[in-house]
Amino acid sequence: MDRVSSSPSPDAFSDLLTPEGLALLDELRDHDPAQELALATRLRREHPAELVSAALAQARLRQRAVAKFGAEDAGRMYFTPNGVEQATRTSVAAYRAGAFERLGVRSVADLCCGIGGDAIALARAGIRVLAVDRDPLTCAVARANAEALGLAGLIEVREADVTEVDTSAYDAVFVDPARRGGRGRIFDPEAYSPPLSWAVSAALKAPRAALKIAPGIPHEAIPAEADAEWISDGGDVKEAVLWFGTSPGRMRATLLPGPRALVGRGLPDPEVRSVGRYLYEPDGAVIRAHLVAEVAEEVGGGLVDETIAYVTGDELRPTSYAAAYEITDQLPFNVKKLKALLREREVGVLTVKKRGSAVEPEELRRKAMPKPFGKRAVTVFLTRVAGAPTMLIGAPVR
């Protein structure tokens, strides 16, 4: 139920943990994938072919994992293809572990633990973890990661169906249901594995709980008992979390690094107004949390269109929750006019953003500026203003 894997068997993976396997992985630490064929040929003269294949696959996964786990941890950890893709990045996992710690949680049942990304962060916060998954290889990898990072004393890995695990002895429950199937991403929360309804029932039985879900979850699917949080890291929305045992009904957006948190106050939708000197682009977590009104109030602005999450105002009021741009031009959508303006302004770097437009940014960039006209940089927003397709041209406020 928890994870689907096309990776080698647990027995093949265990060979990587032998002295020969560890030595081979160490030799491959900085290998060049472009030279992999020649490298594999040489290594197979000295090691079993299956072990070489497993080690090369693991070395590739470690290189991919650097973006999420950092070079130091990724170079010591073990991964599966699904595990690299689905694991929580370290910055987000560490933030959540800190939140559990501040709530006074000392033990967590981590259900659908995957390769152990969240379990590692929890253990590093001093929290005892029961990490549960029903896939044998996933459990073997999670166990190896706990050992490799010196956290085995705080992390117990158990191969089991999460729906059959008794969590009553733990201060909190964390559930990360699988949101991918054979055909890709799963958007229906009841098609998660396990379903969201089961995860919510498990959460309501625990003193504290957190459920990791897709950030695009419909707000109407959020239980009334939940404290809903959308998290972005470096401007990219990573996940949503439903907390239980905290503040029921709260909606918030958390921006990392920081963290910086914007909490909903139930404000009405902002009024639509004419485009002012500044345009504010709310962080994706703010938009997902439906907190654009809070940003508009903070900057003293309104919406460019009732259906578009761009805020505009006449004054520059810096905010942590939106990027500010100074707008120099407002034009009806017209590629020829844009091309002429870019040439006139001697633009060499063009950034295209869109919201409420069917035009693809790369296509517009190719047509409007087939070659650089100079060295200036501008940003073009493709959007609607009072319902009309519009181009807003400006530059970020530094």
Coordinates of N, CA and C in Angstrom, one line a residue, residues 189-338:
P189 N -7.8 12.8 -3.3 CA -7.3 12.4 -2.0 C -7.7 11.0 -1.6
E190 N -8.9 10.6 -2.0 CA -9.4 9.2 -1.6 C -8.7 8.1 -2.4
A191 N -7.9 8.5 -3.4 CA -7.1 7.5 -4.2 C -5.7 7.4 -3.7
Y192 N -5.4 8.3 -2.7 CA -4.1 8.1 -2.0 C -4.0 6.7 -1.5
S193 N -2.7 6.3 -1.2 CA -2.5 5.0 -0.5 C -1.7 5.2 0.7
P194 N -2.4 5.1 1.9 CA -3.8 4.9 2.2 C -4.6 6.2 1.9
P195 N -6.0 6.0 1.8 CA -6.8 7.1 1.4 C -6.8 8.2 2.5
L196 N -7.0 9.5 2.1 CA -7.0 10.6 3.1 C -8.0 10.3 4.2
S197 N -9.1 9.8 3.9 CA -10.1 9.5 5.0 C -9.6 8.6 6.1
W198 N -8.8 7.6 5.7 CA -8.2 6.7 6.7 C -7.1 7.5 7.5
A199 N -6.3 8.3 6.8 CA -5.3 9.1 7.4 C -5.9 10.1 8.4
V200 N -7.0 10.7 8.1 CA -7.6 11.6 9.0 C -8.1 10.9 10.2
S201 N -8.7 9.7 10.0 CA -9.2 9.0 11.2 C -8.1 8.6 12.1
A202 N -6.9 8.2 11.5 CA -5.8 7.9 12.3 C -5.3 9.1 13.1
A203 N -5.3 10.2 12.4 CA -4.8 11.5 13.0 C -5.7 11.9 14.2
L204 N -7.0 11.7 14.1 CA -7.9 12.1 15.1 C -7.8 11.3 16.4
K205 N -7.2 10.1 16.2 CA -7.0 9.2 17.4 C -5.8 9.6 18.2
A206 N -4.9 10.4 17.6 CA -3.6 10.7 18.2 C -3.7 12.1 18.9
P207 N -2.9 12.3 19.9 CA -2.8 13.6 20.6 C -2.4 14.7 19.6
R208 N -1.4 14.4 18.8 CA -1.0 15.3 17.7 C -0.8 14.5 16.4
A209 N -1.0 15.2 15.3 CA -0.8 14.5 14.0 C -0.5 15.5 12.9
A210 N 0.2 15.0 11.9 CA 0.4 15.8 10.7 C 0.2 14.9 9.5
L211 N -0.5 15.3 8.5 CA -0.7 14.5 7.3 C -0.1 15.3 6.1
K212 N 0.8 14.7 5.4 CA 1.4 15.4 4.2 C 0.5 15.1 3.0
I213 N 0.1 16.2 2.3 CA -0.8 16.0 1.2 C -0.3 16.8 0.0
A214 N -1.0 16.7 -1.1 CA -0.6 17.5 -2.3 C -1.1 18.9 -2.1
P215 N -0.3 19.9 -2.5 CA -0.6 21.3 -2.3 C -1.9 21.7 -3.1
G216 N -2.2 20.9 -4.1 CA -3.4 21.3 -4.9 C -4.7 20.8 -4.3
I217 N -4.7 20.3 -3.1 CA -5.9 19.7 -2.5 C -7.1 20.8 -2.5
P218 N -8.3 20.4 -2.9 CA -9.4 21.4 -2.8 C -9.6 21.8 -1.4
H219 N -9.9 23.0 -1.1 CA -10.1 23.4 0.3 C -11.3 22.8 0.9
E220 N -12.3 22.4 0.1 CA -13.5 21.8 0.6 C -13.2 20.4 1.1
A221 N -12.1 19.8 0.7 CA -11.7 18.5 1.1 C -10.9 18.5 2.5
I222 N -10.7 19.7 3.0 CA -9.9 19.8 4.3 C -10.9 19.6 5.4
P223 N -10.6 18.7 6.3 CA -11.5 18.5 7.5 C -11.6 19.7 8.4
A224 N -12.7 20.0 9.0 CA -12.9 21.1 9.9 C -11.9 21.1 11.1
E225 N -11.5 19.9 11.5 CA -10.6 19.7 12.6 C -9.1 20.1 12.3
A226 N -8.8 20.3 11.0 CA -7.4 20.4 10.6 C -7.0 21.9 10.6
D227 N -5.7 22.0 10.9 CA -4.9 23.3 10.8 C -4.1 23.1 9.5
A228 N -4.5 23.8 8.4 CA -3.9 23.5 7.1 C -2.8 24.5 6.8
E229 N -1.6 23.9 6.4 CA -0.4 24.7 6.1 C 0.1 24.3 4.8
W230 N 0.4 25.4 4.0 CA 1.1 25.2 2.7 C 2.5 25.7 2.8
I231 N 3.5 24.9 2.3 CA 4.9 25.2 2.5 C 5.6 25.4 1.2
S232 N 6.3 26.5 1.1 CA 7.2 26.7 -0.1 C 8.6 26.8 0.4
D233 N 9.5 26.4 -0.5 CA 11.0 26.5 -0.2 C 11.7 27.1 -1.3
G234 N 12.2 28.3 -1.1 CA 12.9 29.0 -2.1 C 11.9 29.5 -3.2
G235 N 10.7 29.7 -2.9 CA 9.7 30.1 -3.8 C 8.9 29.0 -4.5
D236 N 9.3 27.8 -4.3 CA 8.6 26.6 -5.0 C 7.7 25.9 -3.9
V237 N 6.5 25.8 -4.3 CA 5.5 25.1 -3.4 C 5.9 23.6 -3.3
K238 N 6.1 23.1 -2.1 CA 6.5 21.7 -2.0 C 5.4 20.8 -1.5
E239 N 4.6 21.3 -0.6 CA 3.6 20.4 0.0 C 2.6 21.1 0.8
A240 N 1.5 20.5 1.2 CA 0.6 20.9 2.2 C 0.5 19.9 3.3
V241 N 0.3 20.4 4.5 CA 0.2 19.6 5.7 C -1.0 19.9 6.5
L242 N -1.7 18.9 6.9 CA -2.9 19.0 7.8 C -2.4 18.6 9.2
W243 N -2.5 19.6 10.0 CA -2.1 19.4 11.4 C -3.4 19.1 12.3
F244 N -3.2 18.3 13.2 CA -4.3 18.0 14.2 C -3.8 18.1 15.6
G245 N -4.7 18.6 16.4 CA -4.3 18.9 17.8 C -3.6 20.2 18.0
T246 N -3.8 21.1 17.0 CA -3.2 22.4 17.1 C -4.3 23.5 17.1
S247 N -4.5 24.1 15.9 CA -5.5 25.2 15.8 C -6.5 24.8 14.7
P248 N -7.6 24.2 15.0 CA -8.6 23.8 14.0 C -9.1 24.9 13.2
G249 N -9.2 24.7 11.9 CA -9.7 25.8 11.0 C -8.7 26.8 10.5
R250 N -7.5 26.8 11.0 CA -6.5 27.8 10.6 C -6.0 27.5 9.2
M251 N -5.7 28.5 8.5 CA -5.1 28.4 7.2 C -3.8 29.3 7.2
R252 N -2.7 28.7 6.7 CA -1.5 29.5 6.8 C -0.5 29.0 5.7
A253 N 0.3 30.0 5.3 CA 1.4 29.7 4.3 C 2.7 29.9 5.0
T254 N 3.6 28.9 4.9 CA 4.9 29.0 5.5 C 5.9 29.0 4.4
L255 N 6.8 30.0 4.5 CA 7.9 30.2 3.4 C 9.2 29.9 4.0
L256 N 9.9 29.0 3.4 CA 11.3 28.6 3.7 C 12.3 29.2 2.7
P257 N 13.5 29.5 3.1 CA 14.0 29.5 4.4 C 13.4 30.6 5.2
G258 N 13.6 30.6 6.5 CA 12.9 31.5 7.4 C 12.8 30.8 8.8
P259 N 11.7 30.2 9.1 CA 10.5 30.3 8.3 C 9.7 31.6 8.5
R260 N 8.9 32.0 7.6 CA 8.0 33.1 7.7 C 6.6 32.6 7.4
A261 N 5.7 32.9 8.3 CA 4.4 32.3 8.3 C 3.3 33.4 8.2
L262 N 2.4 33.3 7.2 CA 1.3 34.2 7.0 C 0.0 33.4 7.4
V263 N -0.7 33.9 8.3 CA -1.9 33.2 8.9 C -3.1 33.9 8.4
G264 N -4.1 33.1 7.9 CA -5.3 33.7 7.4 C -6.2 34.3 8.5
R265 N -6.8 35.4 8.1 CA -7.7 36.1 9.0 C -9.1 36.2 8.5
G266 N -9.4 35.4 7.5 CA -10.8 35.4 7.0 C -11.2 36.6 6.3
L267 N -10.3 37.3 5.6 CA -10.6 38.6 4.9 C -11.4 38.3 3.7
P268 N -12.2 39.3 3.3 CA -13.0 39.2 2.0 C -12.0 39.4 0.9
D269 N -12.5 39.0 -0.3 CA -11.6 39.1 -1.5 C -11.3 40.6 -1.7
P270 N -10.1 40.9 -2.1 CA -9.7 42.3 -2.4 C -10.5 42.9 -3.5
E271 N -10.6 44.2 -3.5 CA -11.3 44.9 -4.6 C -10.4 44.9 -5.9
V272 N -11.0 44.9 -7.0 CA -10.3 45.1 -8.3 C -10.0 46.5 -8.5
R273 N -8.8 46.9 -8.9 CA -8.5 48.3 -9.2 C -7.6 48.4 -10.4
S274 N -7.4 49.6 -10.9 CA -6.5 49.8 -12.0 C -5.1 49.5 -11.6
V275 N -4.3 49.2 -12.7 CA -2.9 48.8 -12.4 C -2.1 50.0 -11.9
G276 N -1.5 49.9 -10.8 CA -0.7 51.0 -10.3 C 0.8 50.9 -10.6
R277 N 1.6 51.6 -9.9 CA 3.0 51.6 -10.3 C 3.7 50.3 -10.0
Y278 N 3.2 49.5 -9.0 CA 3.8 48.3 -8.5 C 2.9 47.1 -8.7
L279 N 3.5 46.0 -9.0 CA 2.8 44.7 -9.1 C 3.4 43.7 -8.1
Y280 N 2.6 43.0 -7.3 CA 3.0 42.1 -6.4 C 2.6 40.7 -6.8
E281 N 3.6 39.8 -6.8 CA 3.4 38.4 -7.2 C 3.4 37.6 -5.9
P282 N 2.3 37.2 -5.4 CA 2.3 36.4 -4.1 C 3.1 35.0 -4.3
D283 N 3.7 34.6 -3.2 CA 4.3 33.3 -3.2 C 3.3 32.2 -3.5
G284 N 3.7 31.1 -4.1 CA 2.7 30.1 -4.4 C 2.0 29.5 -3.2
A285 N 2.7 29.4 -2.1 CA 2.1 28.9 -0.9 C 0.9 29.8 -0.4
V286 N 1.2 31.1 -0.6 CA 0.1 32.1 -0.2 C -1.1 31.9 -1.1
I287 N -0.9 31.7 -2.4 CA -2.0 31.5 -3.3 C -2.7 30.2 -3.0
R288 N -2.0 29.1 -2.8 CA -2.6 27.9 -2.5 C -3.5 27.9 -1.2
A289 N -3.0 28.7 -0.3 CA -3.7 28.8 1.0 C -4.8 29.8 1.0
H290 N -5.0 30.4 -0.2 CA -6.1 31.4 -0.4 C -5.9 32.6 0.5
L291 N -4.7 33.1 0.6 CA -4.3 34.2 1.5 C -3.9 35.5 0.7
V292 N -4.3 35.6 -0.6 CA -3.9 36.8 -1.4 C -4.5 38.0 -0.7
A293 N -5.7 37.9 -0.1 CA -6.3 39.1 0.5 C -5.4 39.6 1.6
E294 N -4.8 38.7 2.4 CA -3.9 39.2 3.4 C -2.7 40.0 2.9
V295 N -2.2 39.5 1.7 CA -1.1 40.2 1.1 C -1.5 41.6 0.6
A296 N -2.7 41.6 0.0 CA -3.2 42.8 -0.6 C -3.4 43.9 0.6
E297 N -3.9 43.4 1.7 CA -4.1 44.3 2.8 C -2.7 44.8 3.3
E298 N -1.7 43.9 3.3 CA -0.4 44.3 3.8 C 0.3 45.4 2.9
V299 N 0.1 45.3 1.6 CA 0.7 46.3 0.7 C -0.2 47.4 0.3
G300 N -1.5 47.4 0.8 CA -2.4 48.4 0.5 C -2.8 48.4 -1.0
G301 N -3.0 47.2 -1.5 CA -3.3 47.1 -2.9 C -4.6 46.4 -3.2
G302 N -4.9 46.2 -4.5 CA -6.1 45.4 -4.9 C -5.7 44.5 -6.1
L303 N -6.6 43.8 -6.6 CA -6.4 42.8 -7.7 C -6.4 43.5 -9.0
V304 N -5.6 43.0 -10.0 CA -5.7 43.5 -11.4 C -7.0 42.9 -12.1
D305 N -7.5 41.8 -11.6 CA -8.6 41.1 -12.1 C -9.2 40.2 -11.0
E306 N -10.5 40.1 -11.0 CA -11.1 39.3 -9.9 C -10.7 37.9 -9.8
T307 N -10.2 37.3 -11.0 CA -9.8 35.9 -11.0 C -8.3 35.7 -11.0
I308 N -7.5 36.8 -10.9 CA -6.1 36.6 -11.0 C -5.4 37.0 -9.7
A309 N -4.4 36.2 -9.3 CA -3.7 36.4 -8.0 C -2.5 37.4 -8.2
Y310 N -2.7 38.5 -8.9 CA -1.7 39.5 -8.9 C -2.3 40.7 -8.2
V311 N -1.5 41.3 -7.3 CA -1.9 42.5 -6.5 C -1.2 43.7 -7.0
T312 N -1.9 44.8 -7.1 CA -1.2 46.0 -7.6 C -1.5 47.2 -6.6
G313 N -0.6 48.1 -6.6 CA -0.7 49.3 -5.7 C 0.2 50.4 -6.2
D314 N 0.0 51.6 -5.7 CA 0.7 52.8 -6.1 C 2.0 53.0 -5.2
E315 N 2.0 52.4 -4.1 CA 3.2 52.5 -3.2 C 4.0 51.2 -3.1
L316 N 5.3 51.4 -2.9 CA 6.1 50.2 -2.6 C 6.1 49.9 -1.1
R317 N 5.5 48.8 -0.8 CA 5.5 48.3 0.6 C 6.1 46.9 0.6
P318 N 7.3 46.7 0.9 CA 8.0 45.4 0.8 C 7.2 44.4 1.7
T319 N 7.1 43.2 1.3 CA 6.5 42.1 2.0 C 7.3 40.8 1.8
S320 N 7.3 40.0 2.8 CA 8.0 38.7 2.7 C 7.2 37.7 1.9
Y321 N 5.9 38.0 1.6 CA 5.0 37.0 1.0 C 4.7 37.3 -0.4
A322 N 5.4 38.2 -1.0 CA 5.2 38.5 -2.5 C 6.4 39.2 -3.0
A323 N 6.7 38.9 -4.3 CA 7.8 39.6 -5.0 C 7.2 40.9 -5.6
A324 N 7.9 42.0 -5.5 CA 7.4 43.3 -6.0 C 8.1 43.6 -7.3
Y325 N 7.4 44.2 -8.3 CA 7.9 44.6 -9.6 C 7.4 46.0 -9.8
E326 N 8.3 46.9 -10.4 CA 7.9 48.2 -10.8 C 7.4 48.1 -12.2
I327 N 6.2 48.5 -12.5 CA 5.6 48.4 -13.8 C 5.8 49.7 -14.6
T328 N 6.3 49.6 -15.8 CA 6.6 50.7 -16.7 C 5.6 50.9 -17.8
D329 N 5.0 49.8 -18.2 CA 4.1 49.8 -19.4 C 2.9 48.8 -19.2
Q330 N 1.8 49.2 -19.7 CA 0.6 48.3 -19.8 C 0.1 48.3 -21.2
L331 N 0.1 47.2 -21.9 CA -0.3 47.1 -23.3 C -1.3 46.0 -23.5
P332 N -2.3 46.2 -24.4 CA -3.1 45.0 -24.8 C -2.2 44.0 -25.4
F333 N -2.6 42.7 -25.3 CA -1.7 41.7 -25.8 C -1.5 41.8 -27.3
N334 N -0.2 42.0 -27.7 CA 0.1 42.1 -29.1 C 1.6 41.9 -29.3
V335 N 1.9 40.8 -30.0 CA 3.3 40.4 -30.1 C 4.1 41.4 -30.8
K336 N 3.6 42.0 -31.9 CA 4.4 43.0 -32.7 C 4.7 44.2 -31.8
K337 N 3.7 44.7 -31.1 CA 4.0 45.9 -30.2 C 5.0 45.5 -29.2
L338 N 4.9 44.3 -28.6 CA 5.9 44.0 -27.6 C 7.3 43.9 -28.2

